[in-house]
Amino acid sequence: MKPVAIIGAGITGLTAAFYLKRKGIPVTVYEASGRVGGVIQSLRQDGYLAEFGPNTLLETSPKIGQLVRDAGLQSRRLDPDPKAEARYVVRYQRPIAMPGSPLGFLTTKLFTAGAKLAVLREPFMPRRRDGVEESIAQFVVRRLNQEFLDHAIDALVAGIYAGDPHQLSLTHAFPKLKALEDNYGSLIKGQIFGAGARKRSGEVAKDRAPKFSFDEGLQILPDTLAARLGDAVKLNTTVTKLTQTADGWVLTLSEGRVPRAPEIGDSQISPLRNKTQAEHSAVIYCGTAFRLGELQVSLIGAPNSDSAQFTTADTPNRSSALQSRLDLSPFSEIRYPPVASVVLGFRREDVAHPCEGFGMLIPKIEGFKILGTIFSSSLFPNRAPAGHLTLTSYIGGERYPELALLPAEKLVALVCEDLRVLLGVTGKPAFQHCVLYPKAIPQYNVGYGRYRGLMTEIESKAAGLFFAGHYRDGVSLGDTIVSGVNIVERVEKHLKITNGRE
Ligand SMILES: Cc1cc2nc3c(=O)[nH]c(=O)nc-3n(C[C@H](O)[C@H](O)[C@H](O)COP(=O)(O)OP(=O)(O)OC[C@H]3O[C@@H](n4cnc5c(N)ncnc54)[C@H](O)[C@@H]3O)c2cc1C
């Protein structure tokens, strides 16, 4: 059997490849950069462990823990210190702990009496029935109030998407919130009455899901999956073209480095060269939406005039059937704002705040430059040398995209200034490392359904071509693992059908 091609060795592609291989289906994983893991990047240096991309993995589905066990990583899994549950949101220029109970909510200084009243009123607010797609900002103001948007949701949105709440779609970026209103008429009623349904499905809400990492950081997971795949993973290999044939797909490959995220100590992009071709039974695209927009795809058969994404540029293929070219350029429109991760180590005595907890989120209205800070060394052990702590801050996103592009020394200065005010940080950092993600996280903005619809339409017309990953099934690491697991079943079904025909 010809192998299934998997484009992209981020966590989605590696998860899909790992499970296909376990089912006895041969795979080849093509990765444009010189390393596996995509945006996941952990660095152990000078006694610090720095995570530049994701810091924690939320166990929202049983499939996530299963992957950890199947990869043989259970003994290396690290659950956070129970003391690190506290999350802070900045208000009145200082971090205030988010309430963890209804009584805590009634007494917190994070919200005024008006916002507390809005929560008590929420179950009685009418649900929206006109079918108009809302932004998360419109939804929150409609069901709660402006203060919730400005002082809570804005910060949350920065923490998940580095995004703009006025642009992000309720339907696509926060589907579970939408479902609560649709199914229960209220967020609060949904939280209470939906608990049974969630339990039965095995799914866990993001705010309650256990979070974890590994002893040497999240990079362990893609590294282990890649090691299990062995030579099936081809690094420094960019897929530039897909051509459908009578019995599968031919991929055009170029050697050269086109990293998804600049690699630590090596952000050079070298030109692509050495075009070669490889034959495959099916293709799973697990790359990024912005690179998908550049991919050339030719299908067997006449162009379908109903469909906007087919061009009329017909070319004969290897079996001399008529080929139609897919126009994937709409995917290049998907916004991926830049984010810089700034990991700083400080001497414990140089930081006034106890920094016990997960970290702090910062709403725009508070006027700081950073989007938020994770108290990395409180969360997990061995992330800083004795007597030191590690703070991971993020700059940029839709809020201040231009700031993410500043040189490292300016980024460190901006972060230190905000941390001075917020956490009472006085000394100079004992450790510093910045990584820029020029295109970090896709924004599921209002209208995102167009792109999802296009993917579904292409899959239905281009038999054997599948899409999975952060640009389709949710941006969290957990979402991408579930996406990688789920695509395996669909590919397997396709192979059974095509092999049955042969
Ligand atoms: C700064 C940052 C912080 C984050 N923090 C968290 C967090 O704390 N918790 C959480 O749950 N999630 C977090 N996320 C999100 C999560 O990490 C990502 O959504 C997830 O890792 C994406 O995985 P992926 O495999 O879908 O894509 P990617 O990691 O982007 O991998 C795609 C791979 O495809 C390759 N590729 C693309 N095109 C081609 C081609 N044509 N040929 C060959 N290879 C190609 C790329 O080089 C890349 O390696 C964060 C993301 C970022 C950027």
Coordinates of C-alpha atoms and ligand atoms in Angstrom, one line a residue:
M1 CA 0.0 0.0 0.0
K2 CA 1.3 3.5 -0.8
P3 CA 1.8 5.6 2.3
V4 CA -0.6 8.3 3.5
A5 CA 1.1 11.7 3.3
I6 CA 0.8 13.9 6.3
I7 CA 1.8 17.5 5.7
G8 CA 3.2 19.2 8.8
A9 CA 4.9 17.7 11.9
G10 CA 3.1 19.8 14.4
I11 CA 1.2 18.0 17.1
T12 CA -1.8 17.4 14.8
G13 CA 0.2 15.8 12.0
L14 CA 2.3 13.7 14.4
T15 CA -0.8 12.5 16.3
A16 CA -2.5 11.4 13.1
A17 CA 0.6 9.7 11.8
F18 CA 1.2 7.9 15.1
Y19 CA -2.3 6.4 15.2
L20 CA -2.3 5.5 11.4
K21 CA 1.0 3.7 11.9
R22 CA -0.4 1.8 14.9
K23 CA -3.2 0.6 12.7
G24 CA -0.6 -0.8 10.2
I25 CA -1.2 2.0 7.6
P26 CA 2.1 3.3 6.2
V27 CA 2.7 7.0 6.6
T28 CA 5.2 9.7 5.5
V29 CA 5.2 13.0 7.4
Y30 CA 6.6 16.0 5.5
E31 CA 7.8 19.0 7.6
A32 CA 9.0 22.2 6.1
S33 CA 11.1 23.3 9.1
G34 CA 14.1 21.5 10.6
R35 CA 12.3 20.3 13.7
V36 CA 9.1 18.7 14.9
G37 CA 6.5 20.2 17.1
G38 CA 5.4 23.2 15.1
V39 CA 4.6 26.1 17.6
I40 CA 5.5 23.9 20.5
Q41 CA 9.1 24.9 21.6
S42 CA 10.7 24.0 25.0
L43 CA 14.2 25.0 25.9
R44 CA 16.2 23.7 28.9
Q45 CA 19.1 26.2 29.6
D46 CA 21.0 27.3 32.7
G47 CA 18.6 25.5 35.1
Y48 CA 15.5 27.1 33.5
L49 CA 12.9 25.4 31.4
A50 CA 11.4 27.9 28.9
E51 CA 8.2 27.2 27.0
F52 CA 7.8 29.7 24.1
G53 CA 4.6 28.3 22.5
P54 CA 2.0 26.5 24.6
N55 CA 2.7 26.1 28.3
T56 CA 0.0 23.7 29.4
L57 CA -2.2 21.0 27.8
L58 CA -5.8 21.0 28.9
E59 CA -7.3 17.5 29.2
T60 CA -10.7 18.4 27.7
S61 CA -11.2 14.9 26.1
P62 CA -10.3 11.4 27.2
K63 CA -8.4 11.1 23.8
I64 CA -5.7 13.4 25.1
G65 CA -4.8 11.3 28.2
Q66 CA -5.0 8.3 25.9
L67 CA -2.4 9.7 23.5
V68 CA 0.0 10.3 26.5
R69 CA -0.4 6.7 27.6
D70 CA -0.1 5.3 24.1
A71 CA 3.1 7.3 23.5
G72 CA 4.5 5.8 26.8
L73 CA 4.7 9.2 28.5
Q74 CA 2.5 8.7 31.5
S75 CA 5.5 8.6 33.9
R76 CA 6.8 11.9 32.5
R77 CA 3.5 13.7 32.8
L78 CA 3.5 16.5 35.3
D79 CA 0.3 17.8 36.9
P80 CA 0.5 21.3 38.3
D81 CA 1.1 22.1 41.9
P82 CA -2.5 22.3 43.5
K83 CA -1.5 25.7 44.9
A84 CA -1.1 26.9 41.4
E85 CA -4.9 26.9 40.7
A86 CA -5.3 30.7 41.3
R87 CA -5.7 32.8 38.2
Y88 CA -5.4 36.5 38.3
V89 CA -7.0 39.3 36.2
V90 CA -5.5 42.8 36.4
R91 CA -7.9 45.5 37.6
Y92 CA -7.1 48.8 39.3
Q93 CA -3.5 48.2 38.1
R94 CA -2.9 45.1 40.2
P95 CA -3.6 41.3 39.8
I96 CA -6.8 40.2 41.6
A97 CA -7.5 36.5 42.1
M98 CA -10.5 35.3 40.0
P99 CA -13.2 34.0 42.2
G100 CA -13.4 30.2 42.4
S101 CA -16.9 29.8 44.0
P102 CA -20.3 31.6 44.0
L103 CA -19.5 33.2 47.4
G104 CA -16.1 34.3 46.1
F105 CA -17.9 35.9 43.1
L106 CA -20.2 37.8 45.4
T107 CA -17.3 39.2 47.5
T108 CA -14.6 39.7 44.8
K109 CA -13.2 43.2 44.1
L110 CA -12.7 42.2 40.5
F111 CA -16.3 43.2 39.6
T112 CA -18.6 46.0 40.7
A113 CA -22.1 45.5 42.1
G114 CA -23.4 46.3 38.6
A115 CA -21.5 43.3 37.0
K116 CA -22.5 41.0 39.9
L117 CA -26.2 42.0 39.3
A118 CA -25.7 41.3 35.5
V119 CA -24.7 37.7 36.4
L120 CA -27.8 37.2 38.6
R121 CA -30.0 38.6 35.7
E122 CA -28.4 36.5 33.0
P123 CA -30.7 33.4 33.3
F124 CA -33.6 35.7 32.6
M125 CA -32.2 37.4 29.4
P126 CA -33.9 36.2 26.2
R127 CA -31.9 34.1 23.8
R128 CA -31.1 35.4 20.4
R129 CA -33.1 33.6 17.7
D130 CA -32.5 35.6 14.5
G131 CA -29.5 33.5 13.4
V132 CA -27.2 36.5 13.0
E133 CA -23.6 35.6 13.7
E134 CA -22.3 37.7 16.7
S135 CA -18.8 38.5 17.9
I136 CA -18.0 37.4 21.4
A137 CA -18.1 41.1 22.5
Q138 CA -21.7 41.5 21.2
F139 CA -22.7 38.3 22.9
V140 CA -21.2 39.3 26.3
V141 CA -22.6 42.8 26.3
R142 CA -26.1 41.4 25.3
R143 CA -26.2 38.7 28.0
L144 CA -24.1 40.3 30.7
N145 CA -22.7 43.8 30.4
Q146 CA -19.9 46.1 29.1
E147 CA -17.9 45.7 32.3
F148 CA -17.7 41.9 31.8
L149 CA -16.4 42.5 28.4
D150 CA -13.8 45.1 29.3
H151 CA -12.5 43.6 32.5
A152 CA -12.9 39.8 32.0
I153 CA -13.6 38.6 28.5
D154 CA -11.2 40.9 26.8
A155 CA -8.4 39.4 29.0
L156 CA -9.6 35.9 28.4
V157 CA -9.6 36.4 24.7
A158 CA -6.1 37.7 24.8
G159 CA -5.0 34.6 26.7
I160 CA -6.5 32.1 24.3
Y161 CA -6.4 33.8 20.8
A162 CA -4.2 36.9 21.4
G163 CA -7.4 38.2 19.6
D164 CA -9.9 41.0 19.4
P165 CA -13.2 40.2 21.1
H166 CA -15.0 42.6 18.6
Q167 CA -13.8 40.4 15.7
L168 CA -13.8 36.9 17.1
S169 CA -16.9 34.9 16.3
L170 CA -19.1 33.4 19.0
T171 CA -20.1 30.6 16.8
H172 CA -16.6 29.6 15.7
A173 CA -14.2 30.8 18.4
F174 CA -16.5 30.0 21.4
P175 CA -18.9 27.3 20.2
K176 CA -19.5 25.9 23.7
L177 CA -20.8 29.3 24.9
K178 CA -23.1 29.5 21.9
A179 CA -24.4 25.9 22.6
L180 CA -25.2 26.9 26.2
E181 CA -27.4 29.7 25.0
D182 CA -28.9 27.6 22.2
N183 CA -29.6 24.5 24.4
Y184 CA -30.4 26.0 27.8
G185 CA -31.3 29.6 27.0
S186 CA -28.6 30.9 29.4
L187 CA -24.9 30.5 30.3
I188 CA -25.6 29.9 34.0
K189 CA -28.5 27.5 33.4
G190 CA -26.3 25.6 30.9
Q191 CA -23.5 25.4 33.4
I192 CA -25.8 23.8 36.0
F193 CA -28.1 21.7 33.8
G194 CA -25.5 20.7 31.2
A195 CA -23.2 19.0 33.7
G196 CA -24.8 15.6 33.2
A197 CA -24.6 15.7 29.4
R198 CA -20.9 16.7 29.6
K199 CA -20.1 13.9 32.1
R200 CA -21.8 11.3 29.8
S201 CA -19.8 12.5 26.7
G202 CA -16.5 12.4 28.7
E203 CA -15.8 16.0 27.6
V204 CA -14.6 18.5 30.2
A205 CA -15.2 22.2 30.0
K206 CA -12.0 24.2 29.4
D207 CA -12.3 26.1 32.7
R208 CA -12.5 22.8 34.7
A209 CA -10.2 20.5 32.6
P210 CA -7.1 19.3 34.3
K211 CA -4.0 20.9 32.8
F212 CA -0.6 19.3 32.6
S213 CA 2.8 19.2 31.0
F214 CA 5.9 16.9 31.1
D215 CA 9.0 16.9 33.1
E216 CA 11.1 18.5 30.3
G217 CA 8.2 20.5 28.8
L218 CA 5.6 19.9 26.1
Q219 CA 8.3 19.4 23.4
I220 CA 8.6 15.8 24.8
L221 CA 5.3 14.9 23.2
P222 CA 6.1 15.7 19.6
D223 CA 9.6 14.4 20.0
T224 CA 8.4 11.1 21.3
L225 CA 5.8 10.7 18.6
A226 CA 8.4 11.5 16.0
A227 CA 10.8 9.0 17.5
R228 CA 8.1 6.3 17.2
L229 CA 7.6 7.3 13.5
G230 CA 11.4 7.0 12.8
D231 CA 12.4 7.7 9.2
A232 CA 8.8 8.3 8.2
V233 CA 9.3 11.9 9.3
K234 CA 11.0 14.0 6.6
L235 CA 12.3 17.3 7.9
N236 CA 13.3 20.3 5.7
T237 CA 10.8 19.1 3.1
T238 CA 8.1 21.5 2.0
V239 CA 5.1 20.2 0.0
T240 CA 4.4 22.7 -2.7
K241 CA 2.0 20.8 -4.9
L242 CA -0.6 18.0 -4.8
T243 CA -1.8 16.3 -7.9
Q244 CA -4.7 13.9 -7.8
T245 CA -4.2 10.7 -9.9
A246 CA -6.4 7.8 -10.7
D247 CA -5.2 5.9 -7.7
G248 CA -4.1 8.5 -5.2
W249 CA -2.0 11.6 -5.0
V250 CA 1.4 12.8 -6.3
L251 CA 3.2 15.3 -4.0
T252 CA 5.8 17.7 -5.3
L253 CA 8.4 18.3 -2.6
S254 CA 11.1 20.9 -2.2
E255 CA 14.0 20.7 0.2
G256 CA 14.6 23.9 2.2
R257 CA 13.7 25.4 5.4
V258 CA 10.4 27.3 5.8
P259 CA 9.9 27.3 9.6
R260 CA 6.4 27.7 11.0
A261 CA 7.9 29.4 14.0
P262 CA 11.5 30.8 14.0
E263 CA 13.6 28.1 15.6
I264 CA 15.6 28.9 18.7
G265 CA 19.0 30.3 17.5
D266 CA 18.1 29.8 13.8
S267 CA 15.4 31.9 12.2
Q268 CA 17.0 31.7 8.7
I269 CA 14.8 30.7 5.8
S270 CA 16.7 29.2 3.0
P271 CA 15.4 29.0 -0.6
L272 CA 13.5 25.9 -1.7
R273 CA 15.3 23.6 -4.1
N274 CA 15.5 20.1 -5.4
K275 CA 12.0 19.4 -6.6
T276 CA 11.1 15.7 -6.2
Q277 CA 7.8 13.8 -6.4
A278 CA 6.3 11.1 -4.2
E279 CA 3.2 8.9 -4.6
H280 CA 0.6 8.5 -1.8
S281 CA -2.7 6.9 -1.2
A282 CA -4.2 9.9 0.6
V283 CA -3.1 13.3 2.0
I284 CA -3.8 14.9 5.3
Y285 CA -3.0 18.6 5.4
C286 CA -1.9 19.5 9.0
G287 CA 0.0 22.7 8.2
T288 CA -1.1 26.3 8.6
A289 CA -3.9 28.1 6.8
F290 CA -1.5 30.7 5.5
R291 CA 0.7 28.0 3.8
L292 CA -2.4 26.2 2.6
G293 CA -3.2 29.3 0.6
E294 CA 0.1 28.9 -1.3
L295 CA -0.4 25.2 -2.0
Q296 CA -1.1 24.2 -5.6
V297 CA -3.7 21.5 -5.9
S298 CA -4.8 19.8 -9.2
L299 CA -7.7 17.5 -9.3
I300 CA -8.8 14.9 -11.8
G301 CA -11.9 15.8 -13.8
A302 CA -13.4 18.9 -15.3
P303 CA -13.8 22.0 -13.2
N304 CA -17.1 22.3 -11.5
S305 CA -18.7 25.6 -12.6
D306 CA -20.8 25.9 -9.4
S307 CA -17.8 26.2 -7.3
A308 CA -15.7 29.3 -6.9
Q309 CA -12.5 27.6 -5.8
F310 CA -12.0 25.7 -9.1
T311 CA -10.1 27.6 -11.8
T312 CA -10.3 26.8 -15.5
A313 CA -6.6 26.3 -15.9
D314 CA -6.7 22.7 -17.1
T315 CA -3.5 20.7 -17.5
P316 CA -3.0 17.1 -18.6
N317 CA -1.9 14.9 -15.7
R318 CA 0.2 11.8 -15.7
S319 CA -2.7 9.7 -16.7
S320 CA -3.6 12.4 -19.2
A321 CA -7.0 13.0 -17.7
L322 CA -8.3 16.5 -17.5
Q323 CA -7.1 18.3 -14.4
S324 CA -8.7 21.3 -12.7
R325 CA -6.7 23.5 -10.3
L326 CA -8.1 24.4 -6.9
D327 CA -7.8 28.0 -5.8
L328 CA -6.8 27.8 -2.2
S329 CA -5.8 31.5 -1.9
P330 CA -8.9 32.4 0.3
F331 CA -7.1 30.6 3.1
S332 CA -4.3 33.2 3.0
E333 CA -6.9 35.8 4.2
I334 CA -7.1 34.1 7.6
R335 CA -5.5 36.4 10.1
Y336 CA -2.6 35.1 12.3
P337 CA -1.3 38.1 14.3
P338 CA 2.3 38.0 15.5
V339 CA 3.0 37.1 19.2
A340 CA 6.4 37.4 21.0
S341 CA 7.0 35.1 24.0
V342 CA 9.4 36.6 26.5
V343 CA 10.6 34.2 29.1
L344 CA 12.4 35.9 32.0
G345 CA 14.1 34.4 35.1
F346 CA 14.4 36.5 38.3
R347 CA 15.9 36.1 41.7
R348 CA 13.0 35.3 44.2
E349 CA 13.9 38.3 46.3
D350 CA 13.6 40.6 43.3
V351 CA 9.9 39.9 42.9
A352 CA 7.5 41.2 45.6
H353 CA 4.4 39.3 44.5
P354 CA 4.3 35.6 45.6
C355 CA 3.5 34.6 42.0
E356 CA 1.7 31.5 43.3
G357 CA -0.9 30.5 40.8
F358 CA -1.3 30.0 37.0
G359 CA -0.6 33.5 36.0
M360 CA -2.3 36.8 35.3
L361 CA -4.4 38.0 32.3
I362 CA -4.5 41.7 31.4
P363 CA -7.4 43.5 29.8
K364 CA -6.6 46.2 27.3
I365 CA -8.4 48.8 29.3
E366 CA -5.7 48.6 32.0
G367 CA -3.2 50.1 29.6
F368 CA -0.3 47.6 29.9
K369 CA 1.8 46.4 26.9
I370 CA 1.8 42.7 27.9
L371 CA -1.2 40.5 27.2
G372 CA -0.5 38.3 30.2
T373 CA 2.1 36.4 32.2
I374 CA 2.3 32.8 33.2
F375 CA 3.9 32.0 36.6
S376 CA 5.8 29.1 34.9
S377 CA 7.9 28.0 37.9
S378 CA 5.0 28.0 40.3
L379 CA 3.0 25.9 38.0
F380 CA 5.5 23.1 37.5
P381 CA 8.7 22.1 39.4
N382 CA 12.2 22.4 37.9
R383 CA 11.4 25.4 35.7
A384 CA 13.9 27.7 37.5
P385 CA 17.1 27.1 39.6
A386 CA 16.7 27.2 43.4
G387 CA 15.9 30.7 44.7
H388 CA 14.7 31.9 41.3
L389 CA 11.4 32.0 39.4
T390 CA 10.4 32.0 35.7
L391 CA 7.8 34.3 34.3
T392 CA 6.5 33.9 30.7
S393 CA 4.9 37.0 29.2
Y394 CA 3.3 37.5 25.8
I395 CA 3.3 40.7 23.7
G396 CA 1.5 41.5 20.4
G397 CA -1.6 39.7 19.1
E398 CA -4.4 41.7 17.6
R399 CA -4.1 44.2 20.5
Y400 CA -0.6 45.5 19.6
P401 CA 0.8 43.5 16.6
E402 CA 3.6 46.0 16.0
L403 CA 5.1 45.5 19.5
A404 CA 5.7 41.8 18.9
L405 CA 8.1 42.7 16.1
L406 CA 10.4 44.8 18.4
P407 CA 14.0 43.6 18.9
A408 CA 14.6 41.3 21.9
E409 CA 16.1 44.0 24.2
K410 CA 13.1 46.3 23.7
L411 CA 10.7 43.4 24.4
V412 CA 12.5 42.6 27.6
A413 CA 12.5 46.2 28.7
L414 CA 8.7 46.5 28.0
V415 CA 8.0 43.4 29.9
C416 CA 10.2 44.4 32.8
E417 CA 8.4 47.7 33.1
D418 CA 4.9 46.1 33.2
L419 CA 6.1 43.4 35.7
R420 CA 7.6 46.2 37.9
V421 CA 4.2 47.8 38.3
L422 CA 2.1 44.6 38.4
L423 CA 4.3 42.2 40.4
G424 CA 6.9 44.5 42.1
V425 CA 9.8 43.1 40.0
T426 CA 12.9 45.1 40.8
G427 CA 16.1 43.4 39.7
K428 CA 17.4 42.7 36.2
P429 CA 16.5 39.3 34.7
A430 CA 19.0 36.5 35.5
F431 CA 17.7 34.7 32.4
Q432 CA 16.0 36.0 29.3
H433 CA 14.9 34.5 26.0
C434 CA 12.5 35.8 23.4
V435 CA 10.9 33.9 20.5
L436 CA 8.8 35.7 17.9
Y437 CA 5.9 33.8 16.2
P438 CA 5.3 36.1 13.2
K439 CA 2.1 34.2 12.5
A440 CA 1.0 32.8 15.8
I441 CA -2.7 31.8 16.2
P442 CA -5.5 31.9 13.5
Q443 CA -8.3 34.2 14.4
Y444 CA -11.7 32.6 14.1
N445 CA -13.4 35.9 13.3
V446 CA -17.0 36.5 12.3
G447 CA -17.4 34.9 8.9
Y448 CA -14.9 32.0 9.6
G449 CA -17.6 29.6 8.5
R450 CA -16.7 30.4 5.0
Y451 CA -13.3 28.8 5.4
R452 CA -14.6 25.8 7.2
G453 CA -17.3 25.3 4.6
L454 CA -14.7 25.5 1.8
M455 CA -12.6 22.8 3.5
T456 CA -15.7 20.5 3.8
E457 CA -16.5 21.2 0.1
I458 CA -13.0 20.5 -1.1
E459 CA -12.9 17.2 0.9
S460 CA -16.1 16.1 -0.7
K461 CA -14.8 16.8 -4.2
A462 CA -11.1 15.8 -3.8
A463 CA -11.4 12.2 -2.6
G464 CA -8.5 11.4 -0.4
L465 CA -7.5 14.9 0.6
F466 CA -8.2 15.8 4.3
F467 CA -7.8 18.9 6.5
A468 CA -7.0 18.8 10.2
G469 CA -5.5 21.0 12.8
H470 CA -5.6 24.4 14.6
Y471 CA -7.1 26.3 11.7
R472 CA -10.1 23.9 11.5
D473 CA -11.0 22.2 14.7
G474 CA -10.0 24.7 17.5
V475 CA -6.8 26.4 18.4
S476 CA -5.9 24.8 21.7
L477 CA -3.4 22.0 21.9
G478 CA -6.1 19.7 23.2
D479 CA -8.3 20.6 20.2
T480 CA -5.5 19.8 17.8
I481 CA -4.8 16.4 19.4
V482 CA -8.4 15.5 19.1
S483 CA -8.4 16.7 15.5
G484 CA -5.4 14.5 14.8
V485 CA -7.1 11.5 16.4
N486 CA -10.4 12.0 14.7
I487 CA -9.0 12.4 11.2
V488 CA -7.5 8.9 11.4
E489 CA -10.9 7.3 11.4
R490 CA -12.0 9.3 8.3
V491 CA -8.8 8.4 6.4
E492 CA -9.1 4.7 7.3
K493 CA -12.7 4.7 6.0
H494 CA -11.5 6.3 2.7
L495 CA -8.7 3.7 2.3
K496 CA -11.1 0.8 2.9
I497 CA -13.5 2.2 0.3
T498 CA -10.7 2.8 -2.3
N499 CA -8.9 -0.5 -1.6
G500 CA -12.3 -2.4 -1.8
R501 CA -12.7 -0.9 -5.3
E502 CA -9.3 -2.1 -6.5
Ligands
LIG1 C1 2.6 31.5 21.4 C2 1.6 30.4 21.5 C3 1.1 30.0 22.7 C4 0.2 29.0 22.8 N1 -0.3 28.6 24.1 C5 -1.1 27.5 24.2 C6 -1.4 27.0 25.5 O1 -0.8 27.3 26.5 N2 -2.3 25.9 25.5 C7 -2.9 25.4 24.4 O2 -3.7 24.5 24.5 N3 -2.6 25.9 23.2 C8 -1.7 26.9 23.0 N4 -1.4 27.4 21.8 C9 -2.0 26.8 20.6 C10 -1.4 25.4 20.2 O3 -0.1 25.3 20.6 C11 -1.5 25.3 18.7 O4 -2.8 25.5 18.2 C12 -1.1 23.8 18.2 O5 0.2 23.5 18.8 C13 -1.0 23.8 16.7 O6 -0.6 22.6 16.3 P1 -0.7 22.2 14.7 O7 0.0 20.9 14.6 O8 -2.1 22.2 14.3 O9 0.0 23.3 13.9 P2 1.5 23.8 14.0 O10 2.1 23.7 15.3 O11 1.5 25.2 13.4 O12 2.3 22.9 13.0 C14 2.1 22.9 11.6 C15 3.4 22.4 10.9 O13 3.2 22.3 9.5 C16 4.3 22.7 8.8 N5 4.0 23.0 7.4 C17 3.1 24.0 7.0 N6 3.0 24.0 5.7 C18 3.8 23.0 5.2 C19 4.1 22.4 3.9 N7 3.6 22.9 2.8 N8 5.0 21.4 3.8 C20 5.5 20.8 5.0 N9 5.2 21.3 6.2 C21 4.4 22.4 6.3 C22 4.9 23.8 9.6 O14 6.3 24.1 9.4 C23 4.6 23.4 11.1 O15 5.6 22.7 11.7 C24 -0.4 28.4 21.7 C25 0.1 28.8 20.4 C26 1.1 29.8 20.3 C27 1.6 30.3 19.0

